[in-house]
Structures are given as C-alpha cells and as structure tokens.
JSON list of C-alpha atoms in Angstrom, two decimals:
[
{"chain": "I", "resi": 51, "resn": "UNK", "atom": "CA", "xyz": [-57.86, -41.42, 64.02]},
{"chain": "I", "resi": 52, "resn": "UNK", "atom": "CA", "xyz": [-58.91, -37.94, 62.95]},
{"chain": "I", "resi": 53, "resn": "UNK", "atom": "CA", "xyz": [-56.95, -35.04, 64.67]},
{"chain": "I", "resi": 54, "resn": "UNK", "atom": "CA", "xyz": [-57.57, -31.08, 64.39]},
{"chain": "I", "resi": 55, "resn": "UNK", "atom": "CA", "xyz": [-55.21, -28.67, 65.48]},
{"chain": "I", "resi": 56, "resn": "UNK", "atom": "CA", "xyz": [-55.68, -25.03, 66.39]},
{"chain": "I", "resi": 57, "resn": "UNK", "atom": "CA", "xyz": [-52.39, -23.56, 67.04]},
{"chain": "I", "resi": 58, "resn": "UNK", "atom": "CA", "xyz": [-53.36, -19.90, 68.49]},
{"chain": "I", "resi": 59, "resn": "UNK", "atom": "CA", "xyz": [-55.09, -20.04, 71.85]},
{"chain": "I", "resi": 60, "resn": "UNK", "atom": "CA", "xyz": [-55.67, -16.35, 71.30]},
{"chain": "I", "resi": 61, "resn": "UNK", "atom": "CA", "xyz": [-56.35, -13.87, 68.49]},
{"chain": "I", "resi": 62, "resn": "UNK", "atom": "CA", "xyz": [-57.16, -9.96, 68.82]},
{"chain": "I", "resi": 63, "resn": "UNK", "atom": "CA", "xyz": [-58.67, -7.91, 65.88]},
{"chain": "I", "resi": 64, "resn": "UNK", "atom": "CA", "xyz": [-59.76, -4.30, 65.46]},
{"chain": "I", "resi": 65, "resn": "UNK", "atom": "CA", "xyz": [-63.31, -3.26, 65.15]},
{"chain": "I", "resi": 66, "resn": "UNK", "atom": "CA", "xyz": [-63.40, -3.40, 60.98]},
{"chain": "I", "resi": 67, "resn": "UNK", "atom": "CA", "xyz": [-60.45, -4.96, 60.67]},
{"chain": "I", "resi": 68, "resn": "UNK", "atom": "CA", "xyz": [-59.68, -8.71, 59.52]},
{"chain": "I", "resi": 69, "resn": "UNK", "atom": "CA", "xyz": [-58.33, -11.35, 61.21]},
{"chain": "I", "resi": 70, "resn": "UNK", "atom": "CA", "xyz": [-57.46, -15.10, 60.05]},
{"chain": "I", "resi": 71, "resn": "UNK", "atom": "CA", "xyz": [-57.85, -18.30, 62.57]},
{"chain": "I", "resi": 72, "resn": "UNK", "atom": "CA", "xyz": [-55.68, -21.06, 61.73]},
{"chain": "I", "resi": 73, "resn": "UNK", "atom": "CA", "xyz": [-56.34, -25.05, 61.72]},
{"chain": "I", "resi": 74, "resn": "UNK", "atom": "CA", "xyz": [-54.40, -27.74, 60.51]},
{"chain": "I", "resi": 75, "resn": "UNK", "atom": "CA", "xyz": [-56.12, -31.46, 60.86]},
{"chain": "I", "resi": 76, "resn": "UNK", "atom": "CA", "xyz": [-54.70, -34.90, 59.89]},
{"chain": "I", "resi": 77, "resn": "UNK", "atom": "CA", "xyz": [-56.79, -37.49, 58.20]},
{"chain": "I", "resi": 78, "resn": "UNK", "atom": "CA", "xyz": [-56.58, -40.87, 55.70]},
{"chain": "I", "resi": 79, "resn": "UNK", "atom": "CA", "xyz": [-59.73, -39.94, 54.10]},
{"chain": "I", "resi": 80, "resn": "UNK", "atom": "CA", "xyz": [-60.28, -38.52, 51.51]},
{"chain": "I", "resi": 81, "resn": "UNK", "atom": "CA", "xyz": [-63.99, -37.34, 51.72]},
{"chain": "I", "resi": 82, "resn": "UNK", "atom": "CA", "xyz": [-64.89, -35.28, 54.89]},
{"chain": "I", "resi": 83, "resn": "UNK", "atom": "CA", "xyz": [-66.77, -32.03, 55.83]},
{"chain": "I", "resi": 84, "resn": "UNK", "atom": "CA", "xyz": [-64.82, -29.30, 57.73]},
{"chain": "I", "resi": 85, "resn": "UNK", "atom": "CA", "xyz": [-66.66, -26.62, 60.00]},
{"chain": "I", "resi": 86, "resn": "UNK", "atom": "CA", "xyz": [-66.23, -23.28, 61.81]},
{"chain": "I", "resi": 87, "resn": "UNK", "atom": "CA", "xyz": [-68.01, -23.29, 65.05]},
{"chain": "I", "resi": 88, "resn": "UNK", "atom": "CA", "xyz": [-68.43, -20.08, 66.86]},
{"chain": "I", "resi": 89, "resn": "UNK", "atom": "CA", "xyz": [-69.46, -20.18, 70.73]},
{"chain": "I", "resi": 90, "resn": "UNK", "atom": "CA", "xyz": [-69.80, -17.30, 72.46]},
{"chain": "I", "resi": 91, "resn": "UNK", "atom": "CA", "xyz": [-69.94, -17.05, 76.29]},
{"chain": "I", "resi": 92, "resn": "UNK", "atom": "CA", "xyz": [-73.97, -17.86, 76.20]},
{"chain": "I", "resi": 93, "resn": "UNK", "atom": "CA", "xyz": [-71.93, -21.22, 75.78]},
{"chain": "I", "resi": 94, "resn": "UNK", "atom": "CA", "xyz": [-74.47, -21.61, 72.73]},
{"chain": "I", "resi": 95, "resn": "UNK", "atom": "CA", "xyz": [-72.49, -23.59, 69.76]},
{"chain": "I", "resi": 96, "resn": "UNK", "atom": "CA", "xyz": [-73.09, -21.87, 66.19]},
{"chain": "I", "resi": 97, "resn": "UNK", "atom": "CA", "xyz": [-72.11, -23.21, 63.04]},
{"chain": "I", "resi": 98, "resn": "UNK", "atom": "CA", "xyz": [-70.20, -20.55, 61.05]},
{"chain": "I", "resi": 99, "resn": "UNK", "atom": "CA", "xyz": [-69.18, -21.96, 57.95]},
{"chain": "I", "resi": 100, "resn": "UNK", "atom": "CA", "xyz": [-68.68, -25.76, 56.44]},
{"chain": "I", "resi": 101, "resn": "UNK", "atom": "CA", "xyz": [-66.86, -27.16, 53.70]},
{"chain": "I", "resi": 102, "resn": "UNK", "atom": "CA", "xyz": [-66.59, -30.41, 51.67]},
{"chain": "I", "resi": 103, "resn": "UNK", "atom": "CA", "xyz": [-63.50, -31.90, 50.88]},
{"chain": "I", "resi": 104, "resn": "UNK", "atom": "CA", "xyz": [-64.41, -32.78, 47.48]},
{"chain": "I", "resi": 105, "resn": "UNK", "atom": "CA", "xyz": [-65.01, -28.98, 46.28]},
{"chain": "I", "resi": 106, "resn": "UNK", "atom": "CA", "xyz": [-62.30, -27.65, 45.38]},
{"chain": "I", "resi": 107, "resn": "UNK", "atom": "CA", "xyz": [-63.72, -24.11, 45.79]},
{"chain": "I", "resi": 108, "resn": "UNK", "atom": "CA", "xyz": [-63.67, -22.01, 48.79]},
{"chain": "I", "resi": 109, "resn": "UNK", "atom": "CA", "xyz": [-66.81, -22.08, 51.08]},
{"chain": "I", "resi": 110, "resn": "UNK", "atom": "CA", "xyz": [-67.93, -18.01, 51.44]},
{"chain": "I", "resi": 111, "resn": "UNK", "atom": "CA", "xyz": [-70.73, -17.14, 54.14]},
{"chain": "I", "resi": 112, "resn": "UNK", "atom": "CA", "xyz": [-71.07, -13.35, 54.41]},
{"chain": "I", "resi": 113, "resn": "UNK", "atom": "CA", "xyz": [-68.01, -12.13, 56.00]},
{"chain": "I", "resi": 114, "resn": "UNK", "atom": "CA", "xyz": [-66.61, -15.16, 56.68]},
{"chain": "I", "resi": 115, "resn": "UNK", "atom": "CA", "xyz": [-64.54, -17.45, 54.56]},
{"chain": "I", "resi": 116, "resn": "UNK", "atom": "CA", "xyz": [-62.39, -20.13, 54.41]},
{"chain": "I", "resi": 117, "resn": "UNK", "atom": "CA", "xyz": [-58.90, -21.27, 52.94]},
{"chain": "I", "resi": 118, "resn": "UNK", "atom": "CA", "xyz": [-59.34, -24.61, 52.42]},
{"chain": "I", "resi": 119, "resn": "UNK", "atom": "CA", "xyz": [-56.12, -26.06, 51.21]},
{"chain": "I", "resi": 120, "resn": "UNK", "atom": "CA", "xyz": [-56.44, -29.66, 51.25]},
{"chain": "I", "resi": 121, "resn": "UNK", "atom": "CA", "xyz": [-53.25, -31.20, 50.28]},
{"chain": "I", "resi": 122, "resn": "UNK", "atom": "CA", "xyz": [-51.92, -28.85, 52.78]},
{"chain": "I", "resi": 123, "resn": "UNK", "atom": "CA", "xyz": [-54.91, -30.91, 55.59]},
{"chain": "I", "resi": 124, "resn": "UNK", "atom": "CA", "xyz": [-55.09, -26.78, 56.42]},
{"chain": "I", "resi": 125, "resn": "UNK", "atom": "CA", "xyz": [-58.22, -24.86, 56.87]},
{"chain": "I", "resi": 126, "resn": "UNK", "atom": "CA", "xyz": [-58.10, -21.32, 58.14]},
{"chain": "I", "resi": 127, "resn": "UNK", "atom": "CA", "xyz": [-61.21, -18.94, 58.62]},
{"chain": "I", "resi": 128, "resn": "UNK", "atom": "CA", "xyz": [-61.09, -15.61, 57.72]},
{"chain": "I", "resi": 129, "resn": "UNK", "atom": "CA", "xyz": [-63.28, -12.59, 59.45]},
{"chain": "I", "resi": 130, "resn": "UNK", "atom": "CA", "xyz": [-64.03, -9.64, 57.24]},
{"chain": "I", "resi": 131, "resn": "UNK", "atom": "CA", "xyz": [-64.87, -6.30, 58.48]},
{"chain": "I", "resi": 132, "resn": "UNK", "atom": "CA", "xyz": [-64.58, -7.51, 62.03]},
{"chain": "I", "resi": 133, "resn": "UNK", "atom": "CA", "xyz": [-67.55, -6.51, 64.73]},
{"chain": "I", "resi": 134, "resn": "UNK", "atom": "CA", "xyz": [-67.99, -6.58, 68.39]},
{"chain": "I", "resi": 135, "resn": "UNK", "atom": "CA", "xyz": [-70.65, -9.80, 68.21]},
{"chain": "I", "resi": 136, "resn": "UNK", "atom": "CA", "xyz": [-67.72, -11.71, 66.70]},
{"chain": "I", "resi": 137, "resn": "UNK", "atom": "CA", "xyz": [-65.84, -12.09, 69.77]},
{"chain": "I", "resi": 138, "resn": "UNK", "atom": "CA", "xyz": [-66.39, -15.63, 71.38]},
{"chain": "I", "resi": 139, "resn": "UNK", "atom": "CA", "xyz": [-64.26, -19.09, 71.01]},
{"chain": "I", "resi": 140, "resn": "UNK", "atom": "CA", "xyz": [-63.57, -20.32, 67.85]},
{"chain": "I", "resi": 141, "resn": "UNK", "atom": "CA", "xyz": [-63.72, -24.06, 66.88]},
{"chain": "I", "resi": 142, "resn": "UNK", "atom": "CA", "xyz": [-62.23, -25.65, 63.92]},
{"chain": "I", "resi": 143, "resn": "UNK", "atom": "CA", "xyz": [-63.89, -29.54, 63.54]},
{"chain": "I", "resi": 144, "resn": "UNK", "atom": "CA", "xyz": [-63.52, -32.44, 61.54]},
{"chain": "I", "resi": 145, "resn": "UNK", "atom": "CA", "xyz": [-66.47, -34.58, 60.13]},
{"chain": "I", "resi": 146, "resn": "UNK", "atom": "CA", "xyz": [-66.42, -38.25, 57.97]},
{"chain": "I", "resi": 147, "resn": "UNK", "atom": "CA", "xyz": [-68.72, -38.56, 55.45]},
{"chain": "I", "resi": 148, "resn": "UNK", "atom": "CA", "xyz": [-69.05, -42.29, 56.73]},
{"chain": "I", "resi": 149, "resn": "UNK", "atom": "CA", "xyz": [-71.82, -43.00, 59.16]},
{"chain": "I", "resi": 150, "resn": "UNK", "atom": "CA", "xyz": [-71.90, -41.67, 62.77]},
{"chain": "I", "resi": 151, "resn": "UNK", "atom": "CA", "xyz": [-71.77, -37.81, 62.21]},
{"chain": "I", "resi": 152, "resn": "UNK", "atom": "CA", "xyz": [-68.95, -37.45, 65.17]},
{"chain": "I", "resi": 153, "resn": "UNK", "atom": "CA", "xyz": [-67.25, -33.91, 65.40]},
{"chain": "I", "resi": 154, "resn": "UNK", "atom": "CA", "xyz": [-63.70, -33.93, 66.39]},
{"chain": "I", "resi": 155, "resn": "UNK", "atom": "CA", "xyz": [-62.92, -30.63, 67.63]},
{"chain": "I", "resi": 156, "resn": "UNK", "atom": "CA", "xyz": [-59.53, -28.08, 67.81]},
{"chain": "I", "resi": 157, "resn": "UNK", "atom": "CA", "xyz": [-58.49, -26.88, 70.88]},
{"chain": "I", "resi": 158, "resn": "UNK", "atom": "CA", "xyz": [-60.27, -23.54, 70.32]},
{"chain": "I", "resi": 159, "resn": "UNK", "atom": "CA", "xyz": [-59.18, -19.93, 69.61]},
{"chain": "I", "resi": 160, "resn": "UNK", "atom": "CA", "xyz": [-60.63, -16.89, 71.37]},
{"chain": "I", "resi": 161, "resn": "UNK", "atom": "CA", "xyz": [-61.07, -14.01, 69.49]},
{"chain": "I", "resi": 162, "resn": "UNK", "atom": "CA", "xyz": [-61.10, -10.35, 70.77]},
{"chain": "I", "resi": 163, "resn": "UNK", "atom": "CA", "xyz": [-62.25, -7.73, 69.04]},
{"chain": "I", "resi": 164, "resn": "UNK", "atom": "CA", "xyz": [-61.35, -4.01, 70.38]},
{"chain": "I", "resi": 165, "resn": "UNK", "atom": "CA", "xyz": [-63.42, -1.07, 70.12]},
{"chain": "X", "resi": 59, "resn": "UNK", "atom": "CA", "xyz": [-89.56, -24.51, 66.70]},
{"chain": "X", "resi": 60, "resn": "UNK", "atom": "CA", "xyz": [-87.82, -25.45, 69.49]},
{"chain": "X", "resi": 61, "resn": "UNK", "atom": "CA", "xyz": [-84.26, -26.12, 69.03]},
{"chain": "X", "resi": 62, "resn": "UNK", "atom": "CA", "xyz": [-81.94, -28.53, 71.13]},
{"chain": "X", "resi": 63, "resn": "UNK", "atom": "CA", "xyz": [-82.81, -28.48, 74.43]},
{"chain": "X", "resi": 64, "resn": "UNK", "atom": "CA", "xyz": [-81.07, -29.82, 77.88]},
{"chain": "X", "resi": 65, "resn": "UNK", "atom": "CA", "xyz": [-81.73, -30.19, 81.71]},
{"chain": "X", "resi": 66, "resn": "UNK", "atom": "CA", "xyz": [-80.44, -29.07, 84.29]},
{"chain": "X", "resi": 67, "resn": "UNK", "atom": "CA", "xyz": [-78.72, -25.89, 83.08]},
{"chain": "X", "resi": 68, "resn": "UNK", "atom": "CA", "xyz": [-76.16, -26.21, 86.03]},
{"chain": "X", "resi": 69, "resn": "UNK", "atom": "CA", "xyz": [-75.81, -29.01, 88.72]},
{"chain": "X", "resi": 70, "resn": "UNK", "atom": "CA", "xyz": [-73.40, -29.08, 91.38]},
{"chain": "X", "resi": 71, "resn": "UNK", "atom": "CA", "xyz": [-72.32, -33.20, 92.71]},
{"chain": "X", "resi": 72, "resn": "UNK", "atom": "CA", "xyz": [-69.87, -34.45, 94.86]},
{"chain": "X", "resi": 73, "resn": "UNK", "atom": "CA", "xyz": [-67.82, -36.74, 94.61]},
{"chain": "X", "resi": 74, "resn": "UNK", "atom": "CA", "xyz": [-68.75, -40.28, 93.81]},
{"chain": "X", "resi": 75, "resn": "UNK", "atom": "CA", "xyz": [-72.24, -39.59, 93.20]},
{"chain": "X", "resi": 76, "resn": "UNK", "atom": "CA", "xyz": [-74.00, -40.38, 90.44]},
{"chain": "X", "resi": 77, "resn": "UNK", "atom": "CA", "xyz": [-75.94, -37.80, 87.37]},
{"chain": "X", "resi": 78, "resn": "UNK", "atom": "CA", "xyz": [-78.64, -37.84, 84.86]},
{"chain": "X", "resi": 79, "resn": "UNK", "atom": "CA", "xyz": [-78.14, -35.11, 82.03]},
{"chain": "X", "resi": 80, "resn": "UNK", "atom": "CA", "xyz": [-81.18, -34.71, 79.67]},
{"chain": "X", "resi": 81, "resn": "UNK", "atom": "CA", "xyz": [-81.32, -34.09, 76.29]},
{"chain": "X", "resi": 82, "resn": "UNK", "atom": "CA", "xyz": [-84.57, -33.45, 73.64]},
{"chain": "X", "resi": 83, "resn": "UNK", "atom": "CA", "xyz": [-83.66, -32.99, 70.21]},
{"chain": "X", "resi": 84, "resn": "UNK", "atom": "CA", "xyz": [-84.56, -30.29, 67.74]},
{"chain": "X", "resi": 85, "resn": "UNK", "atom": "CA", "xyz": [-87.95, -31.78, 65.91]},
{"chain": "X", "resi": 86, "resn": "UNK", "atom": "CA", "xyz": [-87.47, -33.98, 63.63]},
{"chain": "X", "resi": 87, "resn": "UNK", "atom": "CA", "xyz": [-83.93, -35.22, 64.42]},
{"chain": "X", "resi": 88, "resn": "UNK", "atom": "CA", "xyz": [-83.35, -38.78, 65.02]},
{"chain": "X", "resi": 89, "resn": "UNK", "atom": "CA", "xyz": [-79.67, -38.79, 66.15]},
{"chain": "X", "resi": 90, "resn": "UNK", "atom": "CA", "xyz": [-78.24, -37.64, 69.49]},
{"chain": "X", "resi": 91, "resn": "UNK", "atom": "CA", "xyz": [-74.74, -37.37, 70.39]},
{"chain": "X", "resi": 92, "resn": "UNK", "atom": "CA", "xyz": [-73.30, -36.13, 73.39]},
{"chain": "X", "resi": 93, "resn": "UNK", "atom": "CA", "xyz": [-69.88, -33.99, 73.94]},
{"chain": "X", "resi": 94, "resn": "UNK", "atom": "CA", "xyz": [-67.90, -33.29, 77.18]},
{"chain": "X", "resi": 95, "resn": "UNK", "atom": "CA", "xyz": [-66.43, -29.68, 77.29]},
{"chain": "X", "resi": 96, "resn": "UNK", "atom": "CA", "xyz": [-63.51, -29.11, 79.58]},
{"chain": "X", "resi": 97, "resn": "UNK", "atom": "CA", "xyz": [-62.54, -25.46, 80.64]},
{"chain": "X", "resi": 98, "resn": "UNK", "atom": "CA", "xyz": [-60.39, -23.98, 78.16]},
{"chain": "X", "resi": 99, "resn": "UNK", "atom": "CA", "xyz": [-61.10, -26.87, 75.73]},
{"chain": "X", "resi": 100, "resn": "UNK", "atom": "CA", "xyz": [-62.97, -28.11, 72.92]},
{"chain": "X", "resi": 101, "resn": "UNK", "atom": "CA", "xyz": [-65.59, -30.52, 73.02]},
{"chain": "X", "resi": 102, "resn": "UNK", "atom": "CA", "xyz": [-64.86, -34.36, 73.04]},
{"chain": "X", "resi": 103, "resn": "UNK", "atom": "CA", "xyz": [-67.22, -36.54, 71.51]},
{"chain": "X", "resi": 104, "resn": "UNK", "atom": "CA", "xyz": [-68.98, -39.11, 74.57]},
{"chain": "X", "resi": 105, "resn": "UNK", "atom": "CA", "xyz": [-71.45, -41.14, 71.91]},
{"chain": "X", "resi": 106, "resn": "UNK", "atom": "CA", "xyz": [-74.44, -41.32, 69.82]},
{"chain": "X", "resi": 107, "resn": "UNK", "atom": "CA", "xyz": [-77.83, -42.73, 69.89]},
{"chain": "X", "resi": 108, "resn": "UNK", "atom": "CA", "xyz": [-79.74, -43.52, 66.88]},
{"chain": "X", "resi": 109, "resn": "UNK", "atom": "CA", "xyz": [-82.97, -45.93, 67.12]},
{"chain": "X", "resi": 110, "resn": "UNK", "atom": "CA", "xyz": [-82.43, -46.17, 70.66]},
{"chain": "X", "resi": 111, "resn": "UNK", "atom": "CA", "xyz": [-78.95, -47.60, 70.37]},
{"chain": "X", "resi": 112, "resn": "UNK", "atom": "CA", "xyz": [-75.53, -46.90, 71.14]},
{"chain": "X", "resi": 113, "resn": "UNK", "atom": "CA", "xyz": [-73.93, -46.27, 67.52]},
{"chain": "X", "resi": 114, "resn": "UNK", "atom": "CA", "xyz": [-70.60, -44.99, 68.12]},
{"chain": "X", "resi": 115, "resn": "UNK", "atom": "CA", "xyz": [-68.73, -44.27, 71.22]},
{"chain": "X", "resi": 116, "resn": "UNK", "atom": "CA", "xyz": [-65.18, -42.14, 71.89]},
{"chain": "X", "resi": 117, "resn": "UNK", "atom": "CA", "xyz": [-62.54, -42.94, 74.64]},
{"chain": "X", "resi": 118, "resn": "UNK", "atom": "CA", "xyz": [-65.03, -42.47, 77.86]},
{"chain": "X", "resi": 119, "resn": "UNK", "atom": "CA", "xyz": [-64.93, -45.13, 80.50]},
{"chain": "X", "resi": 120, "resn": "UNK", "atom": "CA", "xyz": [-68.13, -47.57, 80.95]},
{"chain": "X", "resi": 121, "resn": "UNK", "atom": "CA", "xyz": [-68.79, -44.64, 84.30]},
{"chain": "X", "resi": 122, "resn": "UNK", "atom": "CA", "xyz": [-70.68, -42.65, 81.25]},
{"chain": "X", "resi": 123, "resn": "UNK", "atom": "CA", "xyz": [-73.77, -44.29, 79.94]},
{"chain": "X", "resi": 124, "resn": "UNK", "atom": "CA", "xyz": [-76.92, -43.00, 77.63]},
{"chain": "X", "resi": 125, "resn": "UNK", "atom": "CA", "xyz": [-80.12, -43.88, 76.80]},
{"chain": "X", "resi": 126, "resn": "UNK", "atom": "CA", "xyz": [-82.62, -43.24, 73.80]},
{"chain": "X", "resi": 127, "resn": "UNK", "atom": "CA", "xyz": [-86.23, -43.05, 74.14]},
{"chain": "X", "resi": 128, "resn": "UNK", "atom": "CA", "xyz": [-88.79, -43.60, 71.30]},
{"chain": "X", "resi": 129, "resn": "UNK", "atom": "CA", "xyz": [-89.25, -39.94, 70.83]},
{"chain": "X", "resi": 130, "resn": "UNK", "atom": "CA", "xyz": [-85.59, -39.15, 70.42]},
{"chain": "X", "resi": 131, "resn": "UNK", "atom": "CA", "xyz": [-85.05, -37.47, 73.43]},
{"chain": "X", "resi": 132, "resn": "UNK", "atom": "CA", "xyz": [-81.87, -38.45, 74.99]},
{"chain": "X", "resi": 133, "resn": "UNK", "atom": "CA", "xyz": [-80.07, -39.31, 78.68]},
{"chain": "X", "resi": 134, "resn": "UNK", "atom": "CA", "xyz": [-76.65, -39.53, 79.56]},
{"chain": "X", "resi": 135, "resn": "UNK", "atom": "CA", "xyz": [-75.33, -41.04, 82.86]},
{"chain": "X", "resi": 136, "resn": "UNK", "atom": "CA", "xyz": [-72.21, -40.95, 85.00]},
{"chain": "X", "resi": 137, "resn": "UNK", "atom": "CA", "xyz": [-71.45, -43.18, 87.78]},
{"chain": "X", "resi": 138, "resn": "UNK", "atom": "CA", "xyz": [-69.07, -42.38, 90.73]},
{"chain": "X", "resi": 139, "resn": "UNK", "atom": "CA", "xyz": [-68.46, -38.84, 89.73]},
{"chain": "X", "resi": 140, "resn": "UNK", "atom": "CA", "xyz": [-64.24, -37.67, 89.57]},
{"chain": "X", "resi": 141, "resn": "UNK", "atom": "CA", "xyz": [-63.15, -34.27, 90.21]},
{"chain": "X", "resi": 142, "resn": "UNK", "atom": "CA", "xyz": [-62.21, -34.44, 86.38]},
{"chain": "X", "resi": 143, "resn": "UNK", "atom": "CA", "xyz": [-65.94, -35.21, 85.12]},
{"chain": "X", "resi": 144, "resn": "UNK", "atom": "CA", "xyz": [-66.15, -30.82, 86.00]},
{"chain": "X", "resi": 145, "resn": "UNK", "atom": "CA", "xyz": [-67.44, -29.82, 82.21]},
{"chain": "X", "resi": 146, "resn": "UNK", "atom": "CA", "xyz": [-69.85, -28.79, 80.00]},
{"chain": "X", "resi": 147, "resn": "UNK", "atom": "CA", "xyz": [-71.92, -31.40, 78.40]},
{"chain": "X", "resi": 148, "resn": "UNK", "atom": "CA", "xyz": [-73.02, -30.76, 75.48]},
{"chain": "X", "resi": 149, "resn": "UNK", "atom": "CA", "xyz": [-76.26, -32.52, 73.61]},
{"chain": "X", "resi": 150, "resn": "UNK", "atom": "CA", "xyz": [-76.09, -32.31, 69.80]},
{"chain": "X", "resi": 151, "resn": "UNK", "atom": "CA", "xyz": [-79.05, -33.35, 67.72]},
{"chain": "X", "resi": 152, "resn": "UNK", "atom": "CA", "xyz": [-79.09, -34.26, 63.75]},
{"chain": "X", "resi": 153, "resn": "UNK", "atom": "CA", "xyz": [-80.70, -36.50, 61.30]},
{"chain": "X", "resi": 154, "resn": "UNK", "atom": "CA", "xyz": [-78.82, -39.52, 60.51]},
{"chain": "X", "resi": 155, "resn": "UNK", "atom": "CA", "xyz": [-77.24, -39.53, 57.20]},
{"chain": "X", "resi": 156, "resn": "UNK", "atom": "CA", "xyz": [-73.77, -40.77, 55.49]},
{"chain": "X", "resi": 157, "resn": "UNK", "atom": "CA", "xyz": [-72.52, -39.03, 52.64]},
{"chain": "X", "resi": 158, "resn": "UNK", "atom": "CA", "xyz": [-75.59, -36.16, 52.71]},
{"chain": "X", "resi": 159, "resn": "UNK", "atom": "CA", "xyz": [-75.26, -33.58, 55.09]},
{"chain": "X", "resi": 160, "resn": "UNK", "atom": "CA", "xyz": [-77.32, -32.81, 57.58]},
{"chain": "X", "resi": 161, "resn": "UNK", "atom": "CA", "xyz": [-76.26, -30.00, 60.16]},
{"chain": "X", "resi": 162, "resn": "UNK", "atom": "CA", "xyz": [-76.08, -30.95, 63.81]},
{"chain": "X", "resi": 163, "resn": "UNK", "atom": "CA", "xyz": [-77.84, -28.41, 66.36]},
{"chain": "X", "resi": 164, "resn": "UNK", "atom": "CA", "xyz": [-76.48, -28.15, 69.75]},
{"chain": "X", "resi": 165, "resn": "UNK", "atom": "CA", "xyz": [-78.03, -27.29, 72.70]},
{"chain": "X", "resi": 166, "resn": "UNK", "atom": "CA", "xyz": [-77.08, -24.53, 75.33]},
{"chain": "X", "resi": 167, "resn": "UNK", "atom": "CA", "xyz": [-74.91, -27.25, 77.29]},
{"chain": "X", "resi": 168, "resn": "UNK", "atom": "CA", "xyz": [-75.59, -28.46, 80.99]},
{"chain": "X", "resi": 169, "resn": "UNK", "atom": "CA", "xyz": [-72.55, -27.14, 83.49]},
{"chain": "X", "resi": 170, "resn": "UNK", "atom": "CA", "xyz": [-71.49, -30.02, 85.90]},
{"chain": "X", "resi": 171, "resn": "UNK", "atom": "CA", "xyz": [-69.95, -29.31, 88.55]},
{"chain": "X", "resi": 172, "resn": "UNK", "atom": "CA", "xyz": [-68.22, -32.15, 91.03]},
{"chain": "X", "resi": 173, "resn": "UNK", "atom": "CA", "xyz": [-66.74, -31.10, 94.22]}
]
C-alpha cells in the first residue's frame, strides 16, 4: 500500500518570501501522478500543482514548483514570492496510474504567511 | 458550469443514527469518490462509484455505504453513527481513466457532526 508523509504540521513564511513544504511517500510502482492540494479554510480543495513520475523534469505552475526527486520517493513544493491568499493547509497526495483514481493523502501542513 | 456540488453543508446526528450525504458531480464526470476528513487530518479515501457500482473501496466498515444514480450523482450512507464518524466528507468527481489523466474536482465538503 501507498503511503505519503508530510513531516511539518506547521510552516510560517514572510509576505514575499519563499518557503518549501516537504513530502516523502513510499510506493512499488513505478508509474504514478503526485499532487499539491491547497485547502484553505472555505474547506474548498484546490489542486496546486501535479507531476508524473515518468518525467523526469520538474512540474512549474506560476510560483509554485516542485522538487520531484524520485529515487529519493521525495516531493517537496516550493512557494515563490509568498502572498497572504497562500495561507491554508497544504496536502501532498499520491495517485496510480492503474484504474480507480484514489488519492492517498499526507497528513497536511499549514502554512502562515505574516504581513 | 457548475462544479462539484454536496448536501447538506453541515448536519448535526447523534449517536447511533443513521445519514445520507449527497453528492452531484461536475458535468460531464462519470466517477465519484468519496473522502472522510478528520480534524487536523487529511482526507481518507471511503470509495468510488463508476456505472453505478462500487469500484474500489478503502478500510471503512460495511456502517458506510454509497449509491450511484444514472446521472452520476452520488449518495453515501452511514449506519449507527460513532462519536468518531465527526468529519468532513468530502465528494470528489472525475472522468474515469487509467494511464490518462483526468483531474478530480472536489466539492466544498459536508461537516458531520455526531454527538
């Protein structure tokens, strides 16, 4: 079975600044998508930023990116230039490519961003 | 369009009653799956309903049930409701597909309460 781990239950940035969330996952296969989720306290789930396992280059979505390091299993997101509407819960998940489209899910990380 | 949408938005039980969450998918999505969101926690896959049929199912006891209905919409059912069944359930909504991706939407979530 699949398994995602978020290891910081909390993460505070500066307006501007950058910040990196951390995720490590364990997995047999050797095609799968990874994701970003964002939800912020509207409870609303987002989709930030996804990756396949089979490119080998980074996945880039405005400021956000990735640092997808896959013989590593680690996948950290990375928050450029850092703004107030960023701060909500962040969700690393895991994704087969086989039938079935389940997410498995991190723990979370909430993200702060002062003023 | 509408997106993913879900019924109630909060619903307060006691316990050992029983609950009906609903669930319409965003247009033209065929899959529903439905996730369990604990305080502080990420979301843990329930199951998923393509062509009316259970497809795949996580660790939930038989107490949480769904249905499918010809137009995709979506149910899901708990039986003698526990003080731990307290979440947010979330309805996600997606076109079925294995090794071509197809995003899943998520709705705003319905709030459970069991007292």
């Amino acid at each position: 079975a699949q398994t995602v781990t978020q290891s910081q239950p909390e993460m505070s940035v500066q307006e501007a600044e950058t910040v990196t969330l951390s995720c490590t996952y364990d997995t047999s296969e050797s095609d799968y998508y990874l994701f970003w989720y964002k939800q912020p306290p509207s409870r609303q789930m987002i989709l930030v930023i996804r990756q396949e396992a089979y490119k080998q280059q980074n996945a880039t979505e405005n400021r956000f990116s990735v640092n997808f390091q896959k013989a590593a299993k680690s996948f950290s997101l990375k928050i450029s230039d850092s703004q107030l509407g960023d701060a909500a819960m962040y969700f690393c998940a895991y994704r087969s490519m086989e039938y079935g489209n389940k997410l498995v899910f991190g723990a979370g990380t909430i993200l702060r961003v002062k003023s | 369009d509408a997106g993913v949408t879900q019924s109630p938005t909060h619903l307060i039980k006691t316990r050992g009653q029983q609950v009906t969450l609903r669930c319409s998918p965003k247009s033209g999505h065929d899959t529903v799956s439905w996730y369990q969101q604990a305080l502080g926690q990420g979301p843990q896959f329930i199951f998923q309903y393509y062509e009316e049929e259970e497809r795949q199912r996580g660790n939930f006891p038989d107490r949480f049930s769904g249905h499918q209905f010809p137009n995709y919409s979506s149910e899901l059912n708990v039986n003698a409701l526990l003080l731990g069944d307290s979440a947010l359930y979330l309805c996600a909504s997606s076109l079925r597909s294995r090794r071509t991706y197809n995003e899943q939407f998520f709705g705003p979530g319905t709030r459970l309460t069991v007292l």
